[in-house]
PDB file of C-alpha atoms in Angstrom:
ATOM      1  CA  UNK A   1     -13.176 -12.784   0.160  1.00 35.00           C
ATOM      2  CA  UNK A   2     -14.404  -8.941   0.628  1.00 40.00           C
ATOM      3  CA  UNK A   3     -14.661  -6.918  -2.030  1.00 41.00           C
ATOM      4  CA  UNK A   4     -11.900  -4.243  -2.400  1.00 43.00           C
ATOM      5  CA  UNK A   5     -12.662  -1.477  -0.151  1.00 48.00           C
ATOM      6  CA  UNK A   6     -14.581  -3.577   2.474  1.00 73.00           C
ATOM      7  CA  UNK A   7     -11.295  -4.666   4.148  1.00 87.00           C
ATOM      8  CA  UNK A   8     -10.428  -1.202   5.117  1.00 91.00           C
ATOM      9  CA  UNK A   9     -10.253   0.641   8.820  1.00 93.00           C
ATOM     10  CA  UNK A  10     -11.479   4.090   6.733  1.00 92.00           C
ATOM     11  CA  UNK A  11     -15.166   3.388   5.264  1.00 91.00           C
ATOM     12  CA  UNK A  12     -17.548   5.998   3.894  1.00 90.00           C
ATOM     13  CA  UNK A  13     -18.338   8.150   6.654  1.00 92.00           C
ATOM     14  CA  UNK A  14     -22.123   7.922   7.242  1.00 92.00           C
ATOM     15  CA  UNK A  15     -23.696  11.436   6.951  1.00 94.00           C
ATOM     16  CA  UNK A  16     -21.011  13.129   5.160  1.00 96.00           C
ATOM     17  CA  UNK A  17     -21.009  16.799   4.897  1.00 97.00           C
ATOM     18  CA  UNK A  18     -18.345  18.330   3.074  1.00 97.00           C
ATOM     19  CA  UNK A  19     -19.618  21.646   3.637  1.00 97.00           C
ATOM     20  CA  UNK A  20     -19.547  20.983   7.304  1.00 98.00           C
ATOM     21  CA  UNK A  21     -15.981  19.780   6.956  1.00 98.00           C
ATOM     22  CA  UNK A  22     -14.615  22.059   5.085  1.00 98.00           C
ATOM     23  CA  UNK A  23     -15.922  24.442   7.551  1.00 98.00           C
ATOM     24  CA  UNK A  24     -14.523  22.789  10.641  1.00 97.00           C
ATOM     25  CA  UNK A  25     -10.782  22.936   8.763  1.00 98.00           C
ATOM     26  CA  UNK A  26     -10.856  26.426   8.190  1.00 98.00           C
ATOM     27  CA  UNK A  27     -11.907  26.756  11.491  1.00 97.00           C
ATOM     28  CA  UNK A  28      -9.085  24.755  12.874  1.00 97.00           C
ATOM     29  CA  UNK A  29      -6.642  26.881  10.502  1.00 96.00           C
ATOM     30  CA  UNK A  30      -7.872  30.365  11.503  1.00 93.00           C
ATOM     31  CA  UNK A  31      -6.274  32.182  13.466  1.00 86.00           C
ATOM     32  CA  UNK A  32      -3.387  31.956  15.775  1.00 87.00           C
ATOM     33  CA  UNK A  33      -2.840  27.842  16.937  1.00 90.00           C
ATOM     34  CA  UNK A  34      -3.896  25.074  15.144  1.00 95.00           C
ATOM     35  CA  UNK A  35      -6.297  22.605  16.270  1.00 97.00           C
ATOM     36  CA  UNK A  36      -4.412  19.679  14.984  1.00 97.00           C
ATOM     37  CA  UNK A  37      -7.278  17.068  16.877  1.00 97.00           C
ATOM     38  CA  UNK A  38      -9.636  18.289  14.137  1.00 97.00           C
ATOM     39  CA  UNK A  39      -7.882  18.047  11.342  1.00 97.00           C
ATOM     40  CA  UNK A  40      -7.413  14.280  12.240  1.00 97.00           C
ATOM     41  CA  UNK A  41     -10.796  13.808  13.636  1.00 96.00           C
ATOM     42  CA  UNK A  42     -11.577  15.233   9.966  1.00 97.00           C
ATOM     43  CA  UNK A  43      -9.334  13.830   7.645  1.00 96.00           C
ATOM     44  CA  UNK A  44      -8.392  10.597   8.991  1.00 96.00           C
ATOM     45  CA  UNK A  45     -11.937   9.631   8.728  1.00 95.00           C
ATOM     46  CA  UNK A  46     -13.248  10.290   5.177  1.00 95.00           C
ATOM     47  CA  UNK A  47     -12.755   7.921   2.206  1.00 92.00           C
ATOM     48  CA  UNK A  48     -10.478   9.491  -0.873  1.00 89.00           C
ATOM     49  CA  UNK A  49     -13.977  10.453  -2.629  1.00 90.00           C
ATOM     50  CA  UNK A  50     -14.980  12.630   0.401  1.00 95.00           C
ATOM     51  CA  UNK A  51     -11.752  13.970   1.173  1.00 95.00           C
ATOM     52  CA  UNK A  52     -12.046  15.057  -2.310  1.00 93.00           C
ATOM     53  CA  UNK A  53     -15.560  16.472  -2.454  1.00 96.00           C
ATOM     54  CA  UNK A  54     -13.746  18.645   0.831  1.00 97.00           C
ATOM     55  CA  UNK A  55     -11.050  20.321  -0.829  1.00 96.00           C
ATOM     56  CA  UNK A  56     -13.642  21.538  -3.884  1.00 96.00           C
ATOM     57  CA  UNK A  57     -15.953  22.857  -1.235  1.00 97.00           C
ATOM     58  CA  UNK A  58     -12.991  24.396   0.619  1.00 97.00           C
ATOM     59  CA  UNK A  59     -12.191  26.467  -2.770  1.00 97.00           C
ATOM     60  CA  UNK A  60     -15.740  27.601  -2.993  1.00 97.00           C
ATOM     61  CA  UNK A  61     -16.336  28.359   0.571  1.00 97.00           C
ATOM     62  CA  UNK A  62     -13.240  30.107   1.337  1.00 97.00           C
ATOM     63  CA  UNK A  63     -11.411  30.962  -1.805  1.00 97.00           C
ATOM     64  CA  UNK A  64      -8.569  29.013  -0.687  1.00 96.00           C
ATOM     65  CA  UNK A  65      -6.358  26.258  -1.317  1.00 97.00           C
ATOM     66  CA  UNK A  66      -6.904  23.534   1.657  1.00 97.00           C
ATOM     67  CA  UNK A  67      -3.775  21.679   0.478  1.00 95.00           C
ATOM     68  CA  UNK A  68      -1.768  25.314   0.708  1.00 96.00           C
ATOM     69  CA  UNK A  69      -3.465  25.880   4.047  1.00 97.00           C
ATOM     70  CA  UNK A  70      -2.614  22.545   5.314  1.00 97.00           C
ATOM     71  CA  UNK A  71       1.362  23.038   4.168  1.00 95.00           C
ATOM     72  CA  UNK A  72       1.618  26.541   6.020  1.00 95.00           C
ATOM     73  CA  UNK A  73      -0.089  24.959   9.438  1.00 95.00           C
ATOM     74  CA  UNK A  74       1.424  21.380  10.136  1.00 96.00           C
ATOM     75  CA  UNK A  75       4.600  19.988   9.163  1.00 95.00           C
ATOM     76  CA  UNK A  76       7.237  16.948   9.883  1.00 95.00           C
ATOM     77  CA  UNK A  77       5.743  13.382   9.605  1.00 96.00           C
ATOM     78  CA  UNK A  78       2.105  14.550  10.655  1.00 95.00           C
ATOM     79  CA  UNK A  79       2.266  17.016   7.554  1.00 95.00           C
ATOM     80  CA  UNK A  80       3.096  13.912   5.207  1.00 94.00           C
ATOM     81  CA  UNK A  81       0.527  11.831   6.729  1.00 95.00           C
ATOM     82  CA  UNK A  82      -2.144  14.515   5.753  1.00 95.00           C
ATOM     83  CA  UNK A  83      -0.915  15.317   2.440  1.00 92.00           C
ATOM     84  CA  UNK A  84      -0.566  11.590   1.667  1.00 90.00           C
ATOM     85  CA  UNK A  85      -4.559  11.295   3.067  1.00 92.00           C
ATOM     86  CA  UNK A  86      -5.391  14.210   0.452  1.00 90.00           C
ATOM     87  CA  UNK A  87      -3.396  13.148  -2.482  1.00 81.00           C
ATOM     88  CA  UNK A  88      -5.350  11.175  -5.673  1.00 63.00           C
ATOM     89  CA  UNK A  89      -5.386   6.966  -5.329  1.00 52.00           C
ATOM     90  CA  UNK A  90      -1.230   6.180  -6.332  1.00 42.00           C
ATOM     91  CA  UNK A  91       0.254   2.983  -7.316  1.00 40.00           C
ATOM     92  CA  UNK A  92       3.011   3.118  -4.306  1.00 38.00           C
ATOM     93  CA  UNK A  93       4.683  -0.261  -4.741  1.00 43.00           C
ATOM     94  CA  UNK A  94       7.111  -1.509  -7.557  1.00 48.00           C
ATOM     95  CA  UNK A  95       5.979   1.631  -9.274  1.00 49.00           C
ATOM     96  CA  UNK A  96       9.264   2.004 -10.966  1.00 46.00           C
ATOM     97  CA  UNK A  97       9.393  -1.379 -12.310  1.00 55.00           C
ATOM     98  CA  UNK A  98       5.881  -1.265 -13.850  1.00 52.00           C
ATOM     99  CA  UNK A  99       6.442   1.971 -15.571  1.00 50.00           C
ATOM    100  CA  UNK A 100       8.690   0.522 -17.359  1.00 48.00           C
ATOM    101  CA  UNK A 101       6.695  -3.020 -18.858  1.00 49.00           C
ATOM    102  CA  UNK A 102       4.642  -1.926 -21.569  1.00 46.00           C
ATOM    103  CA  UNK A 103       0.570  -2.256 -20.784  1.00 52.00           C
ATOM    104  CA  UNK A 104      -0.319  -2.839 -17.130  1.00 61.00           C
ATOM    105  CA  UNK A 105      -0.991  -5.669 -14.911  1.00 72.00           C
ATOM    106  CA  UNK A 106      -4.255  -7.344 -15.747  1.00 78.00           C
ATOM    107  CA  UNK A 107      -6.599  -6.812 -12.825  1.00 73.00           C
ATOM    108  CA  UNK A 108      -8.812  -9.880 -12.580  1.00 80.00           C
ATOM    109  CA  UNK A 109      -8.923 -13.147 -11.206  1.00 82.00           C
ATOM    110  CA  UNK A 110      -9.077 -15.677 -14.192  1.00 89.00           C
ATOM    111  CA  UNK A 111      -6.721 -18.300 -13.852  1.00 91.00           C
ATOM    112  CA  UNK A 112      -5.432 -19.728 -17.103  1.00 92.00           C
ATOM    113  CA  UNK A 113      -4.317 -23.282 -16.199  1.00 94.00           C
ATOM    114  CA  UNK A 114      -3.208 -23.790 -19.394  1.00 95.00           C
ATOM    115  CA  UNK A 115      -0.984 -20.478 -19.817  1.00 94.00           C
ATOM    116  CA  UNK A 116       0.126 -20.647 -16.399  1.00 94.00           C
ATOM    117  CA  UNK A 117       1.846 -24.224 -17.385  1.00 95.00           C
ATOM    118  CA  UNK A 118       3.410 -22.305 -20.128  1.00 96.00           C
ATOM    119  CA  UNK A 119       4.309 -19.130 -18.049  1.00 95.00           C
ATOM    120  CA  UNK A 120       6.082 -21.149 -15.439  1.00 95.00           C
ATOM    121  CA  UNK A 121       8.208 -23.195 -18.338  1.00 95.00           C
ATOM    122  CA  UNK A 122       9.138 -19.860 -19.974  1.00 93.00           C
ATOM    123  CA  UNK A 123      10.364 -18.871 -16.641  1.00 93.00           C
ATOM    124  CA  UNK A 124      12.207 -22.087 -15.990  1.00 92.00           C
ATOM    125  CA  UNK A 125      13.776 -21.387 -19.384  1.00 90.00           C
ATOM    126  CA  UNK A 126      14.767 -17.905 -18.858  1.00 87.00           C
ATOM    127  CA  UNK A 127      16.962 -18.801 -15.876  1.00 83.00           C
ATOM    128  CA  UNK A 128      17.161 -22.158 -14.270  1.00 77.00           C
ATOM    129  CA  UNK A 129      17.614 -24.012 -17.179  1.00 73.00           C
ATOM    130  CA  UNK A 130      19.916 -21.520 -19.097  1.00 69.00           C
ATOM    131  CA  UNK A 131      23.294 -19.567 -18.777  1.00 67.00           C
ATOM    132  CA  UNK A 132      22.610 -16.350 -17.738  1.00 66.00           C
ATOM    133  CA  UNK A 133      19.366 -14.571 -16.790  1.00 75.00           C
ATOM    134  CA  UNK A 134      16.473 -13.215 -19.404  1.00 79.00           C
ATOM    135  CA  UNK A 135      15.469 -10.689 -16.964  1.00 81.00           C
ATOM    136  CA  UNK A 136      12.795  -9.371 -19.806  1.00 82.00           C
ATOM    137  CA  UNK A 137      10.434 -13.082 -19.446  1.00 85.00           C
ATOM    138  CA  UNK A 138      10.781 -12.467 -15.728  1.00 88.00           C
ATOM    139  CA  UNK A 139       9.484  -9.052 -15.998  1.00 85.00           C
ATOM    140  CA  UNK A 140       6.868  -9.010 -18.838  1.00 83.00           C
ATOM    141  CA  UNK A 141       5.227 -12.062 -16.263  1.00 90.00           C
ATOM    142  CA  UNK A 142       5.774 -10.951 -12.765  1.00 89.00           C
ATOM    143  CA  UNK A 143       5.050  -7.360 -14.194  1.00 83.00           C
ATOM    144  CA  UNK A 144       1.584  -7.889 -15.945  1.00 85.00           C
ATOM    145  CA  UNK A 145      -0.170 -11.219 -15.201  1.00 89.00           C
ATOM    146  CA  UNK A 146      -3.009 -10.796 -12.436  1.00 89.00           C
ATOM    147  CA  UNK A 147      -2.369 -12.090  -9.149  1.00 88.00           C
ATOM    148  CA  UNK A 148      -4.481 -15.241  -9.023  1.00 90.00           C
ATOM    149  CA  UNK A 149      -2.838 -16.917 -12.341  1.00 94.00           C
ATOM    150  CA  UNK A 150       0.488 -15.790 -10.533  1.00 94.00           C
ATOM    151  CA  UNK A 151      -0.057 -18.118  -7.635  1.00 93.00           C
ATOM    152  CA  UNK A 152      -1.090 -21.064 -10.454  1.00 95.00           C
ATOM    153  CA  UNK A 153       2.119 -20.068 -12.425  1.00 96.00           C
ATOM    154  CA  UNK A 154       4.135 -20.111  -8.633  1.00 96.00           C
ATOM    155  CA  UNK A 155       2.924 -23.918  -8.008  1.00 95.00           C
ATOM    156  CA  UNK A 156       3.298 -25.003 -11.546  1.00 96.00           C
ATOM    157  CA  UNK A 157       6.862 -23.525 -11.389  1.00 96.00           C
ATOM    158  CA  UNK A 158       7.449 -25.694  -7.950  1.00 95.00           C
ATOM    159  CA  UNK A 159       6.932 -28.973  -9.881  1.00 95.00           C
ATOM    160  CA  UNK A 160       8.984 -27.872 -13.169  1.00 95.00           C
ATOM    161  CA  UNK A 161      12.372 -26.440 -11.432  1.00 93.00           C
ATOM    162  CA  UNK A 162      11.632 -28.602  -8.548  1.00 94.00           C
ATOM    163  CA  UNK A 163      12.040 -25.393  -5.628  1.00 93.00           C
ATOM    164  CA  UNK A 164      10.565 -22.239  -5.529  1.00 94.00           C
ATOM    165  CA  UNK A 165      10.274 -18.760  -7.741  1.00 94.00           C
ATOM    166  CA  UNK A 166      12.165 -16.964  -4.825  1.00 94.00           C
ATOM    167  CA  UNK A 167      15.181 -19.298  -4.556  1.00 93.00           C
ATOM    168  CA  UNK A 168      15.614 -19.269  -8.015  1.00 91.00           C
ATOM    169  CA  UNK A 169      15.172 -15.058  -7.937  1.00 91.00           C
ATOM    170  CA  UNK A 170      17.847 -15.313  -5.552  1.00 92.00           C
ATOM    171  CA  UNK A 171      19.885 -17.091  -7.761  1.00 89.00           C
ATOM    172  CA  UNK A 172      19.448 -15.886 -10.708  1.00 85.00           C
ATOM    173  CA  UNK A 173      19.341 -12.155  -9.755  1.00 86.00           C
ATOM    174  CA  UNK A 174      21.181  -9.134  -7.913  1.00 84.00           C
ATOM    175  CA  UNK A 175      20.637  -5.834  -6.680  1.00 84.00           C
ATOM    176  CA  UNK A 176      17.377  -3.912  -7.422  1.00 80.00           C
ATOM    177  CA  UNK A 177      15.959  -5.905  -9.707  1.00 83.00           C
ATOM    178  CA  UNK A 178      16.747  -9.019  -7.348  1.00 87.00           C
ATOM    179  CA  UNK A 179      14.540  -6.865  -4.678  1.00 87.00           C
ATOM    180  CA  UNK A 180      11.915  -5.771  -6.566  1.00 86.00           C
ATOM    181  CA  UNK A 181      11.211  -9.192  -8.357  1.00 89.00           C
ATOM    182  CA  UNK A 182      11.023 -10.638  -4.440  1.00 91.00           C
ATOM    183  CA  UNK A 183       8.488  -7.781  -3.962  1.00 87.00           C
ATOM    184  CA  UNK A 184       5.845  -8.485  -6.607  1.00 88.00           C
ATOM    185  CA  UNK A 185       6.405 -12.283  -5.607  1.00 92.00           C
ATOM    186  CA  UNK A 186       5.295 -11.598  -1.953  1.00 89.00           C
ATOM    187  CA  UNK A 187       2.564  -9.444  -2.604  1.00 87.00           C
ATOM    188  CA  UNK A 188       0.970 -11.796  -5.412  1.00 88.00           C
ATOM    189  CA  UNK A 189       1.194 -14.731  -2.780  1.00 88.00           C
ATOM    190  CA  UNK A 190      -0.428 -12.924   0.499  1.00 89.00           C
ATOM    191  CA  UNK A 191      -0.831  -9.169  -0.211  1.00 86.00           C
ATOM    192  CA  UNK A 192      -1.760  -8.438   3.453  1.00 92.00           C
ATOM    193  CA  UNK A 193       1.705 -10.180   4.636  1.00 92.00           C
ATOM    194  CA  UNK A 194       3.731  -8.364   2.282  1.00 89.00           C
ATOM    195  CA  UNK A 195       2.466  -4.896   3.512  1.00 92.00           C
ATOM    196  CA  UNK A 196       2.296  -6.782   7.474  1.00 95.00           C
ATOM    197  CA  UNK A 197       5.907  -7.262   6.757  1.00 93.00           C
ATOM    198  CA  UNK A 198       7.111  -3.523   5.389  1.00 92.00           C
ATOM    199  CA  UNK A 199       5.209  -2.239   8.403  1.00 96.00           C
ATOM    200  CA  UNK A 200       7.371  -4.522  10.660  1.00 97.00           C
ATOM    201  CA  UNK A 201      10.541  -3.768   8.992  1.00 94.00           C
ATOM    202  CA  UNK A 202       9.466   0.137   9.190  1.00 95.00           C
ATOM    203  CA  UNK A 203       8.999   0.437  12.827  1.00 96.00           C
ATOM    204  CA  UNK A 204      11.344  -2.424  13.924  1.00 92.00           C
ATOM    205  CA  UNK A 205      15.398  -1.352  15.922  1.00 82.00           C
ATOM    206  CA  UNK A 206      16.650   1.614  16.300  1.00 81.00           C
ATOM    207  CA  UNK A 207      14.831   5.138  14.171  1.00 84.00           C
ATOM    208  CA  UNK A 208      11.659   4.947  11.765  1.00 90.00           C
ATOM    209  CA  UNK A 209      11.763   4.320   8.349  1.00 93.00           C
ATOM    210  CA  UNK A 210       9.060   6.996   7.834  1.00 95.00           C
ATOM    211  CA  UNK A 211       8.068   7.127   4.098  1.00 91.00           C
ATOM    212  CA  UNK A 212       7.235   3.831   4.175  1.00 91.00           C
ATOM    213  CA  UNK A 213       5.263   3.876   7.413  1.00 95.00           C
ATOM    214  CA  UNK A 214       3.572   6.804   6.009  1.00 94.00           C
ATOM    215  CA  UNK A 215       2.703   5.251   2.076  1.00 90.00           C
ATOM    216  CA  UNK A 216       1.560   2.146   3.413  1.00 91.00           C
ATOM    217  CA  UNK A 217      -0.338   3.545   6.297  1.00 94.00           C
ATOM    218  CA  UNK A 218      -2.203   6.270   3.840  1.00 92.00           C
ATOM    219  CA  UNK A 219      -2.627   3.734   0.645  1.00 87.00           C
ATOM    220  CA  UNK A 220      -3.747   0.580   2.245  1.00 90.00           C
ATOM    221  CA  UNK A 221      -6.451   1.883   5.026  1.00 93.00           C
ATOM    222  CA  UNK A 222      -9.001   2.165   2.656  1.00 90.00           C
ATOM    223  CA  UNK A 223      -8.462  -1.276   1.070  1.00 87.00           C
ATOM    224  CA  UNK A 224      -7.174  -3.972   3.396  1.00 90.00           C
ATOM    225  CA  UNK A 225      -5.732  -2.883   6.625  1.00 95.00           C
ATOM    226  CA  UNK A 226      -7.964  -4.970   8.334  1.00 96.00           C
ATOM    227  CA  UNK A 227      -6.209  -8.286   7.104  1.00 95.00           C
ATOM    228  CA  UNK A 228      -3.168  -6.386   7.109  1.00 95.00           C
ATOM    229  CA  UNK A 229      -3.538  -5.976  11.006  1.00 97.00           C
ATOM    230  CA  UNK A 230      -4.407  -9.716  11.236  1.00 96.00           C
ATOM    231  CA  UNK A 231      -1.287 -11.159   9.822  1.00 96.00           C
ATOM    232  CA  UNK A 232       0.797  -8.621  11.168  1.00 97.00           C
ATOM    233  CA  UNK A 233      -0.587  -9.841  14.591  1.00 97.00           C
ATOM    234  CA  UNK A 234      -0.065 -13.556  13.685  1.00 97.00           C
ATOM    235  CA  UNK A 235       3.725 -13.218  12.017  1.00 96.00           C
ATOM    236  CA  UNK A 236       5.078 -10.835  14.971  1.00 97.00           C
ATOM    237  CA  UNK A 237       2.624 -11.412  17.785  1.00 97.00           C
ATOM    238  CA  UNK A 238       1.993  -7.880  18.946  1.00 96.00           C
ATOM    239  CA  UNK A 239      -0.654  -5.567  17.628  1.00 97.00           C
ATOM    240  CA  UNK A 240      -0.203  -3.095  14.489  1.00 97.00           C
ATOM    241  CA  UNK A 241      -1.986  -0.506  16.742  1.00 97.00           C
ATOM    242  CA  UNK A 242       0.769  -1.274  19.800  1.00 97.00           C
ATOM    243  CA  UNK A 243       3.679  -1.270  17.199  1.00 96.00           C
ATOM    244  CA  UNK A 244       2.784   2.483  16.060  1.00 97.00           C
ATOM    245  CA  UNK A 245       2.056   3.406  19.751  1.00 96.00           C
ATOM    246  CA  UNK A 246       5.233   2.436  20.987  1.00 94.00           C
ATOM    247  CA  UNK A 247       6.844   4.129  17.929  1.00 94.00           C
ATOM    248  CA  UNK A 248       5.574   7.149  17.252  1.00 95.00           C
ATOM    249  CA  UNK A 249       4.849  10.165  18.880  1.00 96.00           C
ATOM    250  CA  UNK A 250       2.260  13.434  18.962  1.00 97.00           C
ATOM    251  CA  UNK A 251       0.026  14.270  16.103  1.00 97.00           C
ATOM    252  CA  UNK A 252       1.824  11.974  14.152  1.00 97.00           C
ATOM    253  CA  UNK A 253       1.002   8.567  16.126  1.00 97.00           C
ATOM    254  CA  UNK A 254      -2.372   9.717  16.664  1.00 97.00           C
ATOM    255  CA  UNK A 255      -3.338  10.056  12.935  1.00 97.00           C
ATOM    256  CA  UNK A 256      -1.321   6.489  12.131  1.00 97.00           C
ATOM    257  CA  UNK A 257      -3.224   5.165  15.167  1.00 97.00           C
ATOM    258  CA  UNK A 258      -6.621   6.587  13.589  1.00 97.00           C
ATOM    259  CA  UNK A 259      -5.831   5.203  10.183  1.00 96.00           C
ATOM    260  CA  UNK A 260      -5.040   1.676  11.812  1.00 97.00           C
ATOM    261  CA  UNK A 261      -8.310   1.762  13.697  1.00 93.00           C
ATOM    262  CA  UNK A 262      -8.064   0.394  16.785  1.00 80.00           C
ATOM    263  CA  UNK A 263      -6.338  -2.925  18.609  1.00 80.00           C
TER     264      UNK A 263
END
């Protein structure tokens, strides 16, 4: 597998100046008109670091704010793409949920054959095999093991409560704790599916579910849009890149379509 940030449509963009950049957005900004082309051409193509090195060269060129400049020249969905593009990395997903289990989810990829065993029996306990629901075991597991030993703990549970973590979720669960347990269980199996799948539901009947489009779009391109784009092409059989297209419109589809990169 890729290393993080080698599964991404946005890579560092060979020959970076941010002098030059900053230059070309104030140059786009001046004046009457906006030249909204370069702003994407710009912005849409720079990795978090370089956007960043941008905005402090921006300051020192001009004296100005590019994040204030941005605000006062572009708005609607386009103006959220941007800001999203110039914002510090975020935690978008179950956010909420892991705010509120104490320490943070352990970001490796040792699997503990032993502990998963014991994880997936303390999960059996906690609501398959009880009356009532601890939601607390669920959450201090879901919430804070890393994603390999979750897929362990997943198969181990299989065997123990003889069906799956979801059906028992289901069961067990309501509301938005029911949804966001669901959540960390589909991203932990097959990341790239789970955000394949938000995209779909995003863009999919009648009107856009916009903030979503937009978080995903902005916090995945430099990680793993690539395989995101892959299983979103094998689970719906149409193109990310066609999906957006036929979806969005103006500066707003071109930027999504820039961050997608390409059919």
């Amino acid at each position: 597998m890729a290393a993080v940030g080698q599964r991404g449509t946005v890579q560092q963009y060979p020959g970076f100046n941010s002098q030059e950049d900053a230059a070309k957005l104030r140059k786009a900004m001046k004046g009457l008109g906006t030249d909204e082309d370069a702003i994407i051409e710009v912005l849409a193509r720079r990795t978090i670091a370089q956007r960043q090195q941008i905005k402090t060269d921006f300051k020192t060129a001009f004296g100005r704010d590019l994040i204030s400049d941005l605000k006062s020249e572009i708005s609607g969905n386009f103006e959220q793409v941007v800001l999203g593009l110039m914002m510090t990395p975020v935690m978008y997903d179950v956010h909420e949920l892991k705010k509120a289990i104490k320490g943070n989810r352990d970001e490796g990829s040792v699997v503990d054959e032993e502990r998963a065993k014991q994880d997936a029996q303390v999960l059996y306990e906690a609501g398959e095999k009880q009356w009532g629901t601890d939601e607390t075991a669920f959450l201090s597991i879901l919430c804070v093991r890393n994603p390999a030993h979750l897929r362990k703990v997943f198969e181990d549970y299989n065997i123990i409560a003889n069906k799956d973590i979801e059906s028992s979720i289901k069961g067990e669960m309501s509301g938005s704790l029911e949804t966001a347990l669901l959540a960390i269980v589909k991203n932990m199996k097959n990341q790239p599916a789970y955000f394949a799948e938000r995209l779909y539901k995003s863009m999919k009947g009648a009107g856009t579910d916009d903030d979503t489009l937009i978080r995903v779009m902005v916090s995945r391109c430099e990680v793993d849009m690539l395989d995101i784009k892959q299983e979103f092409q094998r689970m719906y059989g149409k193109s990310l890149y066609s999906f957006i297209k036929g979806d969005c419109s103006g500066d707003y589809k071109k930027i999504l379509l820039e961050l997608c990169g390409g059919e």
